[in-house]
XYZ file of C-alpha atoms in Angstrom:
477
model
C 33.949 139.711 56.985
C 35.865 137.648 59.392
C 38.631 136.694 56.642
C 39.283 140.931 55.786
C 39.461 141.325 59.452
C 41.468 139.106 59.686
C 44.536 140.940 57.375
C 44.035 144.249 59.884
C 45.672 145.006 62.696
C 46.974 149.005 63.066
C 44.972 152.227 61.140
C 45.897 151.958 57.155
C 45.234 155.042 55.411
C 42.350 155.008 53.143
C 44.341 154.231 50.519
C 45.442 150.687 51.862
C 43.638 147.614 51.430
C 44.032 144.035 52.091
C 45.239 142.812 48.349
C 48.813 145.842 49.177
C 48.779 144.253 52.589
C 49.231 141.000 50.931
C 51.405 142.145 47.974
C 53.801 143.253 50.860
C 54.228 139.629 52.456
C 57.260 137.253 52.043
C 55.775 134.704 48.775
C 55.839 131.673 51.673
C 54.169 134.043 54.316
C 51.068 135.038 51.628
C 50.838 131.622 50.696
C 50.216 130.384 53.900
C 47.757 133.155 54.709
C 45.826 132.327 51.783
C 45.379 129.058 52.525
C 44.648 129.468 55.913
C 41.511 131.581 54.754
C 41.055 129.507 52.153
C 40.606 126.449 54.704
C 38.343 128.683 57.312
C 34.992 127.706 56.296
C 36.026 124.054 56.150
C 37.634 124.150 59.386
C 34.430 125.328 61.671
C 32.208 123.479 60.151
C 32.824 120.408 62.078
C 33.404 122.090 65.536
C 29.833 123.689 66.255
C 28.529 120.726 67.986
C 31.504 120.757 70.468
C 30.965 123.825 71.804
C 29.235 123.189 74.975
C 27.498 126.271 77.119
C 28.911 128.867 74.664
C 27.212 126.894 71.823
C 24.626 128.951 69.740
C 20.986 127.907 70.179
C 20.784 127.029 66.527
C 23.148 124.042 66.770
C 20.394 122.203 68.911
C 17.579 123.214 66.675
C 18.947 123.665 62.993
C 15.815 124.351 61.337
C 15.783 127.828 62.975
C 18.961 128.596 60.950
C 16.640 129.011 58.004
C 13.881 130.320 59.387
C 14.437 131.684 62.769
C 10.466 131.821 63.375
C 9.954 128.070 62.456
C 8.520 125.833 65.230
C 9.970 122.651 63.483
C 8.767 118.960 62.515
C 6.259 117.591 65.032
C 5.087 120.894 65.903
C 1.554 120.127 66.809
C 2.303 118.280 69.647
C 0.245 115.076 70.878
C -1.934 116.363 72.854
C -6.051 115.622 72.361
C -8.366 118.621 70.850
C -9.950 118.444 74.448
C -6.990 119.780 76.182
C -6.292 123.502 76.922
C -3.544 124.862 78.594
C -3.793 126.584 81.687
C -0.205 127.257 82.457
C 3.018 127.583 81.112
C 6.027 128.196 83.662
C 9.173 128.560 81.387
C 13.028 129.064 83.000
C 15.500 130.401 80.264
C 18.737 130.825 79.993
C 19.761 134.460 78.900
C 20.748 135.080 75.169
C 24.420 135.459 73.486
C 26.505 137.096 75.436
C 29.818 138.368 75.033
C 32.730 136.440 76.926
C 33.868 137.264 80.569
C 36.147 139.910 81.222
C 38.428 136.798 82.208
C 38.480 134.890 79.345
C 39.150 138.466 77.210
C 42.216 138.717 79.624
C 43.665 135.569 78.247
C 42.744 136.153 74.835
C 44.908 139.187 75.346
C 47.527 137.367 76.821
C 47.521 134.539 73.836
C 47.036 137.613 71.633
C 49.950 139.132 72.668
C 52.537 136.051 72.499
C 51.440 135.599 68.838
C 52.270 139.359 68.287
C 55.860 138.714 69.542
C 55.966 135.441 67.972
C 55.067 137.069 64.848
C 57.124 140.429 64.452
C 60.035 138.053 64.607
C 59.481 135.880 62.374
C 57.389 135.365 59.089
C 57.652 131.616 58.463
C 54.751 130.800 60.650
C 51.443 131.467 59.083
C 48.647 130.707 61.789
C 50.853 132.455 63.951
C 51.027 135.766 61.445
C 47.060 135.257 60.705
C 46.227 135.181 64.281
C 48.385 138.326 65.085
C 47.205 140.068 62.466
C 43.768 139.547 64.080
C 42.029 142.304 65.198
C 41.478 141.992 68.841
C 37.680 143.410 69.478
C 37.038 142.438 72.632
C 37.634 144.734 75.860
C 37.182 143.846 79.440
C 33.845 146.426 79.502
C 31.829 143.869 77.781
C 32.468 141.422 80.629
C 29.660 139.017 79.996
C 27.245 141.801 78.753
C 24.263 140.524 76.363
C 24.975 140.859 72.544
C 23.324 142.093 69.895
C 22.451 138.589 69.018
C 21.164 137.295 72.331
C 18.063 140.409 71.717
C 17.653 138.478 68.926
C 17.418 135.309 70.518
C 14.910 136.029 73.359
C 12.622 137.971 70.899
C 12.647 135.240 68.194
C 11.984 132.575 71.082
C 9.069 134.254 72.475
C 7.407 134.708 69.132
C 7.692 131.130 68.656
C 6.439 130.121 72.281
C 3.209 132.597 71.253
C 2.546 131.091 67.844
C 2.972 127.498 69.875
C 0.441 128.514 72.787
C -1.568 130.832 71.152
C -3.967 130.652 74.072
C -2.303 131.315 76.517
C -0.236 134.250 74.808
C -3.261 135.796 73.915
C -3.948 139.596 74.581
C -4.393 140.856 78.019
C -3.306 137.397 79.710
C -1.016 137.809 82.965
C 2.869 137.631 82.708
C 4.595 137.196 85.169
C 8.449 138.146 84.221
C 11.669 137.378 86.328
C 15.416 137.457 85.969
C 18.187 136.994 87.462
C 20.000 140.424 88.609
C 22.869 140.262 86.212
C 22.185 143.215 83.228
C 22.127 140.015 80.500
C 19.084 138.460 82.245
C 17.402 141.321 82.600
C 17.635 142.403 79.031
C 17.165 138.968 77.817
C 13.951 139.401 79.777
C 13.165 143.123 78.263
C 13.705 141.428 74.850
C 11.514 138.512 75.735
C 8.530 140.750 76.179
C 9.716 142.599 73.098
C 8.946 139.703 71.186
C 5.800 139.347 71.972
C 5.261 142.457 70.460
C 2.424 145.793 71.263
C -0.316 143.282 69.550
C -0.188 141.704 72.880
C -1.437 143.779 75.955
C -0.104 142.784 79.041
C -0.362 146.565 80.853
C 1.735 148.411 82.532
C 3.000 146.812 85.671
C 1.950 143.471 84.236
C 5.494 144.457 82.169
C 7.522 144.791 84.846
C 10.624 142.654 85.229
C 10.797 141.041 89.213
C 14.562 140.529 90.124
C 14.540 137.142 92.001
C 18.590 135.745 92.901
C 17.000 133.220 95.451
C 15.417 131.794 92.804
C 17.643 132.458 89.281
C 20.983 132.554 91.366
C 20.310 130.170 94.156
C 23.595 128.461 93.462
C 24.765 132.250 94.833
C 22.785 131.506 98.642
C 23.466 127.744 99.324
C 26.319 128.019 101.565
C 27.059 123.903 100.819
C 27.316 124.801 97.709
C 29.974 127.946 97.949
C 32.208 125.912 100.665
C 32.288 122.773 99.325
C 32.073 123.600 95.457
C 32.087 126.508 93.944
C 35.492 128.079 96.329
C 37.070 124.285 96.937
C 39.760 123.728 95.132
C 39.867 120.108 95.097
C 36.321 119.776 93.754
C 37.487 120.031 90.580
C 40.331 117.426 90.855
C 38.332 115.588 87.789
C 38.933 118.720 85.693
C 42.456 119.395 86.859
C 43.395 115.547 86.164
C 42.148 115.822 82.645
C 43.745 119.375 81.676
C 47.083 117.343 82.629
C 45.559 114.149 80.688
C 47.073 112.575 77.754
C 44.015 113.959 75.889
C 44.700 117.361 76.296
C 48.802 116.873 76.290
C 47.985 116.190 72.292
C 45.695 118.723 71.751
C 48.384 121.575 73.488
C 51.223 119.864 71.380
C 49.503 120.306 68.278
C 48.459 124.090 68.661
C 51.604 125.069 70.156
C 53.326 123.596 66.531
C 50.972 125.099 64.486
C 51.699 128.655 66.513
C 54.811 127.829 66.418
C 55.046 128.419 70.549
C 57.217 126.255 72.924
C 54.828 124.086 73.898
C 55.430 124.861 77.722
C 54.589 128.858 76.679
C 50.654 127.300 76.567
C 48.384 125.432 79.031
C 45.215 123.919 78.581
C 42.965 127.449 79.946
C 44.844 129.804 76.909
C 44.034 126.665 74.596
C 40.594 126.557 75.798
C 40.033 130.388 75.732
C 41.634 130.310 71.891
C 38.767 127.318 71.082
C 36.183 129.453 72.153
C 37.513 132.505 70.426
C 36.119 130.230 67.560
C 32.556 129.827 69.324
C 32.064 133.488 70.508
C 33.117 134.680 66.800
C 30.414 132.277 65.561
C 27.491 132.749 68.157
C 28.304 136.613 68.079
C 28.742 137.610 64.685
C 28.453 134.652 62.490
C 31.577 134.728 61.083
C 34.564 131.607 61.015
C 37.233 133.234 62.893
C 40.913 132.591 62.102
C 40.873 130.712 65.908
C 39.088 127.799 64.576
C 41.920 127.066 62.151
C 43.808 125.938 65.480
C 41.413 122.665 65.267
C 40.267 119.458 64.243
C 37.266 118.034 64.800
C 38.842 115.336 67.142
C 40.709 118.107 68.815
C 37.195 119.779 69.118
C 35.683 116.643 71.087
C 38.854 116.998 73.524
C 37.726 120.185 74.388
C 34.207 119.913 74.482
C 34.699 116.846 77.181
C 36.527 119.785 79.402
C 33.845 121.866 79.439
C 31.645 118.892 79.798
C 33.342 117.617 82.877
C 33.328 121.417 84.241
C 29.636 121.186 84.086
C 29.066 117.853 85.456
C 31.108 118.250 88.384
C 30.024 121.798 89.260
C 26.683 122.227 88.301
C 25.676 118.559 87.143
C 25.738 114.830 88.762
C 28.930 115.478 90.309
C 28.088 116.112 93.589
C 24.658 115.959 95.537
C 24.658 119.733 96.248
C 24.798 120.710 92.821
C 21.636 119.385 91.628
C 19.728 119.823 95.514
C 20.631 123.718 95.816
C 18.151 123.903 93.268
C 15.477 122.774 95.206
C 13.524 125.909 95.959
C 12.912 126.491 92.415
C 11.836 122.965 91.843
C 9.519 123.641 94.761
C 7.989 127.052 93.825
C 7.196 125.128 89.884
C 5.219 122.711 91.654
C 3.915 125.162 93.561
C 2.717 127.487 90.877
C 1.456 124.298 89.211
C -0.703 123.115 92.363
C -2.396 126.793 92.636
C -3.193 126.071 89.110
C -5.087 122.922 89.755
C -6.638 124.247 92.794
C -7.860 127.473 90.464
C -9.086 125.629 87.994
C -11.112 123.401 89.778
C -12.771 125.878 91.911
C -13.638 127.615 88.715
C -11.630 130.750 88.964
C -9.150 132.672 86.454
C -6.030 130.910 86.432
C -4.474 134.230 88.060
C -0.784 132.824 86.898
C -0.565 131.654 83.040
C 2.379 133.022 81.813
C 5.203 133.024 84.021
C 8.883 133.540 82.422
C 11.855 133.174 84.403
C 15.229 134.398 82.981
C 18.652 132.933 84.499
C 21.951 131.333 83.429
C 23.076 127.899 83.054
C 24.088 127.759 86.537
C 20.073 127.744 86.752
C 19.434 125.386 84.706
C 21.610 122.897 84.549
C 20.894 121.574 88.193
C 17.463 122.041 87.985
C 17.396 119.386 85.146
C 19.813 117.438 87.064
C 17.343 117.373 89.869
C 14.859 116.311 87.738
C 16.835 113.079 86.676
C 17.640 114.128 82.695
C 20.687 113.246 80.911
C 22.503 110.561 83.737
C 25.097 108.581 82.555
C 25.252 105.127 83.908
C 29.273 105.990 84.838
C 30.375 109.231 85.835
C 32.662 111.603 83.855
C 36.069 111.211 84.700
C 39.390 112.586 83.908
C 40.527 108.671 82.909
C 37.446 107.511 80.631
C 36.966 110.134 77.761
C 36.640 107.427 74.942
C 34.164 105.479 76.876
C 32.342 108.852 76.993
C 31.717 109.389 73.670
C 27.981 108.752 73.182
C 27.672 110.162 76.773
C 23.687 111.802 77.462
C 25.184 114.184 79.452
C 26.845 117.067 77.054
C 26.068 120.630 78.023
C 26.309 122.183 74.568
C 23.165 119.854 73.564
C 21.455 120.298 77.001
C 22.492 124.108 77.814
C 23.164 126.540 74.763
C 22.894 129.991 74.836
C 19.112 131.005 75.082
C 18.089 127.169 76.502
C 14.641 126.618 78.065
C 13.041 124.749 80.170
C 8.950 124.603 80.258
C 6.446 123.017 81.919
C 3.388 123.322 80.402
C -0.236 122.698 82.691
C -3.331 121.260 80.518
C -6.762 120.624 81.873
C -8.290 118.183 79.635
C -12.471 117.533 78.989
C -13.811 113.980 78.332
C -11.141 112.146 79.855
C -11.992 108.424 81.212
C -10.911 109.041 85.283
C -10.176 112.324 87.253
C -6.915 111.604 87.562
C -6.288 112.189 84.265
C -8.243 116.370 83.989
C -5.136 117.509 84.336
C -1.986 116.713 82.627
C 1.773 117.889 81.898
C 4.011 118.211 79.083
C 8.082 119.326 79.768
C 9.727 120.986 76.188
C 13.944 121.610 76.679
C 14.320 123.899 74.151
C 11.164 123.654 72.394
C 11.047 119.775 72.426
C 9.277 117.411 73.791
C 11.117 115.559 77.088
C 9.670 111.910 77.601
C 8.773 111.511 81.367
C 11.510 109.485 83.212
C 8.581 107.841 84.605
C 6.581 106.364 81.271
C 8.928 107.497 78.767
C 5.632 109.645 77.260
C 5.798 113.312 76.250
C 2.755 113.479 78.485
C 2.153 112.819 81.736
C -1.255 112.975 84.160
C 0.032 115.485 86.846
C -0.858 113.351 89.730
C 1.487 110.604 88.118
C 3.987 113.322 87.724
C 4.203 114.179 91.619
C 4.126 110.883 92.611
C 7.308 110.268 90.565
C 9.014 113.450 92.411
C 7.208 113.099 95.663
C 10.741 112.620 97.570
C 11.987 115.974 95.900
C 8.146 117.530 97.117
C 8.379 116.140 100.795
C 11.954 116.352 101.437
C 13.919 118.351 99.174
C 14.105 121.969 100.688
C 16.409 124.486 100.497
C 17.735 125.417 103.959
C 18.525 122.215 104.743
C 19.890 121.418 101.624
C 22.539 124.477 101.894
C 23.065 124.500 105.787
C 26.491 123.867 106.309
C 27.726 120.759 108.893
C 28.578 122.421 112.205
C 31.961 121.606 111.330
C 32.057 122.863 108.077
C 30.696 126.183 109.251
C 33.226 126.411 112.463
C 36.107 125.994 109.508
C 34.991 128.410 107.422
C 34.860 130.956 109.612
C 38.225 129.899 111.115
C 39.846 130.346 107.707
C-alpha cells in the first residue's frame, strides 16, 4: 500500500494507474523509482528500534506482533500460590497517535521543497519518490488518537485481565482517569472497551475522572515551566548536538540524496522527515518512502536527539523534571497504604483497579523519580559513542501505549509479618527488579523504606514553588 501511494500525487482518471504513471518517466527516473521501492522494506527494517517516544509498542514486546493477545515467555510470574492480589494501580501512556499539528507543518514545508526540487528536474529519484508522495496528514489531526492507538489500549487491557484474572473479575471497582487531552481520554474509553460487556463494572463505575494535577502535573509546577519547559537555554545539550558533528553527517547525507543544498535543511525538517518513517509505521503499518532517507547508523544519530530531548526535559537532566512528579508518586503510595490498612482490618479493598491514562511527559519522570534507567554519565551533546549501550533510551522505556503498574499482593503462610504483603512493578508488562534487591518482588515495607525520602520529603508545592527571585523575574518579564 505504501509503495502505490507512493506513485500518486494529483486525481488520475479511472483509467490511470501506476504501471502508465511509470511508462511516462524518463528510463533513469523509473529506474531509480523502482529501486527505491524495491529497497523500502530493507531500509526500515533496521530503524524501528531507534525510534524513541513515537516508537510502536510492539518494538518493546515483539511477541505481540504475532499475536497481539499473547502475554509472552515468563508469563506466570514468580509469585507463591499463597499470594492474591489486592491491587493493581496502572499509569499508561495513551495509544498511537497521529503527529502534532507542528511537526505536519514541517512535513509540509519539506514536502513542498521536494515538489519544487522535483518539477525541475528528473535526475533525482528520492527526491521525485518523495514528491510524488501523497501528503495525508492535515493540521486537524494535531495529536488526535489513531485508529491504531483504540487498538492498542483495548488489546492491553485484555491482556492485563487474562494476567490478573482476579482482580478483573466481574463487578470489581475501576477506577478510570486521564489526562484532559481527547487522546487520553479515548485511550481510556478504549481501555474499558477492552475489557469487554463480560465484565460489569456499572454505570458510574465507567466513568472516566479528568485529573491534569495528576496526568499533566508537569502543566502546574511552576519550577518546572520557568526553568524548563519555556527556558531556552535548558536545552543547550540538545541545541549543541543538532549543530554536532553527528548530526552535520547525517544532514549532509539526506540533503545529497534529495538533492537539496545542504543549508536548505536543518536538523528539525531532518528529524520531522525520520519520523515521517515512524508515524507511517506505528499508524498504518506500512514502510514509507521517508525511511529510504536512512541508514541504520543514521537512525542511532537520531534516536540519541530524541533521547537527549527526553533526558534533559523530562528525564535525569534536571532535579525538577523527575520531582514535579511527586504528587503522583505520593497518591500511589497512598492508594497502596489504604490497601494495607483495608485489608488488614478485614474490609473490601474499596480500590482494586485503578487505571490512569497520561502521556510520556507522565511517565517518564515518574520512573525517573523512582531511580530506573540512570546512566552512570549524563547525556551530552559531546559523548554520543560513549552512549551507545546507554539504559536510558526512551523508545525502549516510553513507546506509544507504555505502562507502568504496581501491583499489591497479600500473601498467606509467610514466615514474618513483614512479609503479608508484598509488591511487584511490570513497565510494559515486564517484570522491573527492585533497585533495592534487584528481585521482581519486593515485601512492601522494604519497598517504602527504600523511597522513604521521596514519602517524607518529596511534595509537590514545594517542589514547584518558584525562588522569590525567580518568581519576581517572571513576572517582570
Amino acid at each position: 500500500p505504501g509503495a502505490a501511494g507512493a506513485l500518486k500525487r494529483r486525481p488520475r482518471s479511472a483509467s490511470s494507474c501506476g504501471c502508465h504513471v511509470l511508462a511516462a518517466m524518463a528510463p533513469r527516473r523509473e529506474a531509480g523509482l523502482l529501486l527505491l521501492l524495491l529497497v523500502l522494506p530493507l531500509a526500515s527494517a533496521g530503524l524501528n528500534s531507534y525510534f524513541g517516544t513515537k516508537s510502536r509498542y510492539e518494538e518493546v514486546n515483539p511477541y505481540l506482533l504475532s499475536d497481539p493477545l499473547s502475554l509472552g515467555p515468563g508469563a506466570g510470574g514468580s509469585l507463591p500460590a499463597s499470594c492474591t492480589p489486592l491491587q493493581l494501580r496502572a499509569v499508561l501512556r495513551h495509544g498511537t497517535r497521529y503527529p502534532t499539528a507542528g511537526q505536519i507543518r514541517r512535513l509540509g514545508e519539506l514536502h513542498a521543497r521536494l515538489l519544487r526540487r522535483a518539477a525541475g528536474d528528473a535526475e533525482c529519484p528520492a527526491a521525485a519518490a518523495l514528491a510524488e508522495w501523497p501528503m495525508w496528514y492535515n493540521e486537524s489531526m494535531d495529536g488526535q488518537l489513531a485508529p491504531q492507538g483504540r487498538r492498542d489500549m483495548e488489546q492491553l487491557a485484555r491482556r492485563m485481565a487474562a494476567r490478573f484474572p482476579a482482580l478483573f473479575a466481574g463487578r470489581r471497582r475501576l477506577a478510570l482517569a486521564s489526562s484532559s487531552k481527547h487522546r487520553c481520554l479515548q485511550s481510556g474509553a478504549a481501555f474499558r472497551r477492552g475489557l469487554g460487556p463480560t465484565l460489569d463494572f456499572g454505570g458510574d463505575e465507567a466513568e472516566i475522572e479528568v485529573n491534569d494535577s495528576l496526568m499533566r502535573f508537569f502543566d502546574h509546577c511552576a519550577k518546572f515551566v520557568v526553568l524548563v519547559e519555556e527556558n531556552d537555554t535548558a536545552m543547550g545539550q540538545v541545541n549543541a548536538f543538532k549543530e554536532g558533528p553527528e548530526m552535520k553527517k547525517v544532514l549532509e547525507k539526506v540533503a545529497s540524496t534529495l538533492c537539496l543544498p545542504v543549508e536548505e535543511l536543518n536538523a528539525d525538517l531532518v528529524q520531522v522527515a525520520f519520523l515521517t518513517c515512524s508515524y507511517e509505521l506505528a499508524i498504518k503499518n506500512v514502510t514509507s518512502p521517508w525511511c529510504s532517507l536512512f541508514s541504520e547508523d543514521d537512525a542511532k544519530v537520531l534516536e540519541y536527539l530524541n533521547d537527549l530531548k527526553q533526558y534533559w526535559k523530562r528525564g535525569y537532566g534536571y532535579d525538577i523534571n523527575s520531582r514535579s512528579s511527586c504528587n503522583l508518586f505520593q497518591d500511589i503510595f497512598q492508594q497502596l497504604d489504604k490497601a494495607v490498612e483495608e485489608s488488614k482490618s478485614s474490609k473490601p479493598i474499596s480500590s482494586p483497579l485503578i487505571v490512569q491514562v497520561g502521556h510520556a511527559e507522565t511517565l517518564q519522570p515518574l520512573i525517573a523519580l523512582l531511580g530506573y534507567f540512570k546512566d552512570d554519565e549524563p547525556l551530552l551533546a559531546n559523548n554520543f559513542a560513549q552512549q551507545e549501550h546507554r539504559k536510558f533510551r526512551s523508545g525502549r522505556i516510553m513507546p506509544y501505549a507504555a505502562n507502568l503498574a504496581f501491583v499489591l499482593y497479600h500473601c498467606d503462610h509467610v514466615n514474618t509479618s513483614q512479609e503479608e504483603y508484598q509488591v511487584q512493578v511490570l513497565l510494559n508488562e515486564q517484570l522491573l527488579p527492585f533497585l533495592h534487591s534487584n528481585k521482581t518482588t519486593s515485601t512492601y515495607p522494604d519497598l517504602k523504606d527504600y523511597y522513604k525520602d521521596l514519602l517524607e520529603n518529596c511534595h509537590f508545592k514545594e517542589e514547584c514553588e518558584l525562588p522569590q527571585s525567580m518568581s519576581l523575574l517572571s513576572m517582570s518579564c
